[in-house]
GROMACS .gro file of N, CA and C in nm:
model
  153
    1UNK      N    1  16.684  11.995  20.314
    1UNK     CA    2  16.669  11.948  20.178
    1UNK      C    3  16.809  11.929  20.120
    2UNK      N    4  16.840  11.811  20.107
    2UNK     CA    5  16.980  11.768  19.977
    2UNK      C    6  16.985  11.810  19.896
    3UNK      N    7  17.099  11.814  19.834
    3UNK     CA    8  17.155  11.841  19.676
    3UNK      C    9  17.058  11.739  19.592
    4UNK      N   10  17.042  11.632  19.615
    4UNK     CA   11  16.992  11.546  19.516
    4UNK      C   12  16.839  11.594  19.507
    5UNK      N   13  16.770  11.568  19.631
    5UNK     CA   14  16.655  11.624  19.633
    5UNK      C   15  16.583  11.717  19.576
    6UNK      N   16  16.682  11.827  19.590
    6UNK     CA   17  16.666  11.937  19.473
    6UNK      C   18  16.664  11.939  19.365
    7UNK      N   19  16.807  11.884  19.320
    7UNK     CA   20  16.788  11.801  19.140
    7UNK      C   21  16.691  11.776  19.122
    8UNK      N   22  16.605  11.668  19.173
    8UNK     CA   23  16.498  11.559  19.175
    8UNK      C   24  16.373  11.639  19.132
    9UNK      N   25  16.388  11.765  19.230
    9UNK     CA   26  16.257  11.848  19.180
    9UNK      C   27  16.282  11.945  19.046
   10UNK      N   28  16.404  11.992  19.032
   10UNK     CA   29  16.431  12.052  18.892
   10UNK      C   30  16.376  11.975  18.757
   11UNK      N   31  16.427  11.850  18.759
   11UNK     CA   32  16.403  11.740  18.665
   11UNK      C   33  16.268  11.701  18.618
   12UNK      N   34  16.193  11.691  18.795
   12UNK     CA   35  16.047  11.661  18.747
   12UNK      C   36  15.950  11.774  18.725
   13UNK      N   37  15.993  11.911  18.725
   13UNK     CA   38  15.928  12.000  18.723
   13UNK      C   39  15.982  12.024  18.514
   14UNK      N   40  16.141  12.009  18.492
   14UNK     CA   41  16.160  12.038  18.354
   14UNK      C   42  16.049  11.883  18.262
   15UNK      N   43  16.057  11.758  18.350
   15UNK     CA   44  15.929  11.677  18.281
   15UNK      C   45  15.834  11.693  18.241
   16UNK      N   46  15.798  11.772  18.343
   16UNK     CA   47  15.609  11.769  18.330
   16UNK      C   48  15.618  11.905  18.225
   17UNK      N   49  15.746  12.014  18.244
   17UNK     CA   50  15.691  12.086  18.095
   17UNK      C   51  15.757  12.042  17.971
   18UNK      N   52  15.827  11.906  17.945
   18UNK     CA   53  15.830  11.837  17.873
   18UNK      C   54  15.725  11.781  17.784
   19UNK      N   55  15.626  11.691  17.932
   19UNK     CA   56  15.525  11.678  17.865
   19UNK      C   57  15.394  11.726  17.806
   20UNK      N   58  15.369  11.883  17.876
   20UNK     CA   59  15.262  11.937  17.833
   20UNK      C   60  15.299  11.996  17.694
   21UNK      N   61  15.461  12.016  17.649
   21UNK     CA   62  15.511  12.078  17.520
   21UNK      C   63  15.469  11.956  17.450
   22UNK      N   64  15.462  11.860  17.457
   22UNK     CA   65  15.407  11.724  17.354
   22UNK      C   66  15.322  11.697  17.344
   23UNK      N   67  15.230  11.767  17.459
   23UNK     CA   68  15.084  11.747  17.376
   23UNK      C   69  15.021  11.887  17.316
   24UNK      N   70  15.098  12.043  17.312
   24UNK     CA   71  15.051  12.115  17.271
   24UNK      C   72  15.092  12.086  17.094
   25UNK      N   73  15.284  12.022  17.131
   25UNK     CA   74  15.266  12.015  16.992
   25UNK      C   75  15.172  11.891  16.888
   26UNK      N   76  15.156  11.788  16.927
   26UNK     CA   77  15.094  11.704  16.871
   26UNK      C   78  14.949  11.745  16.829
   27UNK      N   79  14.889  11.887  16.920
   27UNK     CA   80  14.768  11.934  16.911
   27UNK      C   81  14.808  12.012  16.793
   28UNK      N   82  14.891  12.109  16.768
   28UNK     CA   83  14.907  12.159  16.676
   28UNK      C   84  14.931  12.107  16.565
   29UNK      N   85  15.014  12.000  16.543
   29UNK     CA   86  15.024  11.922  16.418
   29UNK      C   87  14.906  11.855  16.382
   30UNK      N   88  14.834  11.815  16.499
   30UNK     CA   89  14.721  11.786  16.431
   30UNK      C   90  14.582  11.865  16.383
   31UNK      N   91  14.595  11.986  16.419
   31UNK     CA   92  14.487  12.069  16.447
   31UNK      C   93  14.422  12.073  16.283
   32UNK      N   94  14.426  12.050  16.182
   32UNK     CA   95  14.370  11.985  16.037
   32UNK      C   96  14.331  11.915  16.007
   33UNK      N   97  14.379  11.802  16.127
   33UNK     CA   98  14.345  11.623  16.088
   33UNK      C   99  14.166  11.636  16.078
   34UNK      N  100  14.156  11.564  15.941
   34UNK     CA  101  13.983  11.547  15.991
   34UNK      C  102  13.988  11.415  16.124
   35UNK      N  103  13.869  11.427  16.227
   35UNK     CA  104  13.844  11.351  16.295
   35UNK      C  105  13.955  11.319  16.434
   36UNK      N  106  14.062  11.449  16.432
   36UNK     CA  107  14.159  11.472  16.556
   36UNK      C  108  14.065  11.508  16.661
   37UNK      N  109  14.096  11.460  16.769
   37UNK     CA  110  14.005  11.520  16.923
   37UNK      C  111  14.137  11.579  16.959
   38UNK      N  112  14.158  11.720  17.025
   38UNK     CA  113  14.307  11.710  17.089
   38UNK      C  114  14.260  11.694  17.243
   39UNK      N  115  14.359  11.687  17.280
   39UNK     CA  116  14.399  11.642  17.406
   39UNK      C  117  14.465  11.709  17.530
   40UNK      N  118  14.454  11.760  17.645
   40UNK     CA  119  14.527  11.848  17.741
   40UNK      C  120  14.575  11.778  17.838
   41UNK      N  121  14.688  11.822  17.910
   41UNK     CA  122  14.812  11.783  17.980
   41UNK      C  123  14.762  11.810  18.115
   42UNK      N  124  14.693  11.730  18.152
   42UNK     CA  125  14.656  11.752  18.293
   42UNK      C  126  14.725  11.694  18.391
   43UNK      N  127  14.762  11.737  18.576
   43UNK     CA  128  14.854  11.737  18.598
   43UNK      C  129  14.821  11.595  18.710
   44UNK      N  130  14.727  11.574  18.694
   44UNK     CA  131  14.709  11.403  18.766
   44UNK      C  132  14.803  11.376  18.636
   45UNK      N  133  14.751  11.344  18.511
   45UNK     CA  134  14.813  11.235  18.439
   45UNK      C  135  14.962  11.258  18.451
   46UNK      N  136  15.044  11.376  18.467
   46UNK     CA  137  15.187  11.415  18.472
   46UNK      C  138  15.230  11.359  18.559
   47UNK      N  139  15.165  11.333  18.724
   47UNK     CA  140  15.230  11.322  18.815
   47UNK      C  141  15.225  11.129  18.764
   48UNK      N  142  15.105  11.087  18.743
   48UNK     CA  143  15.139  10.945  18.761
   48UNK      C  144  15.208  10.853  18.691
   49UNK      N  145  15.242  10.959  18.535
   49UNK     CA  146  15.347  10.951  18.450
   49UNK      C  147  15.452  10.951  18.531
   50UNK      N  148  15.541  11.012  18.613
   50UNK     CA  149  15.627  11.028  18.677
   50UNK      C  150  15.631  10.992  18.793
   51UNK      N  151  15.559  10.916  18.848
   51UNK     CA  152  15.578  10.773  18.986
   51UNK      C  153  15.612  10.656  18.972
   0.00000   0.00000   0.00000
């Protein structure tokens, strides 16, 4: 395993908890809205975000 390779997995591992922090927060900001559905960070949608 390379130097880069490694990066590569640091990065997409700090992404994906990038993106589950954006949808907990958007759940929380919305958690009042009348008529909000929230939404969870599932990790199909993470990975195909990131292909």
């Amino acid at each position: 395993m390379g130097v880069l390779s490694s990066l590569y997995t640091g990065v997409s591992g700090l992404s994906a908890q990038g993106e589950a922090l954006g949808v907990i927060g958007d759940n929380f900001a919305n958690a009042n809205t009348v008529g909000f559905k929230a939404s969870r960070a599932e990790f199909k949608d993470i990975i195909s975000w990131s292909i």
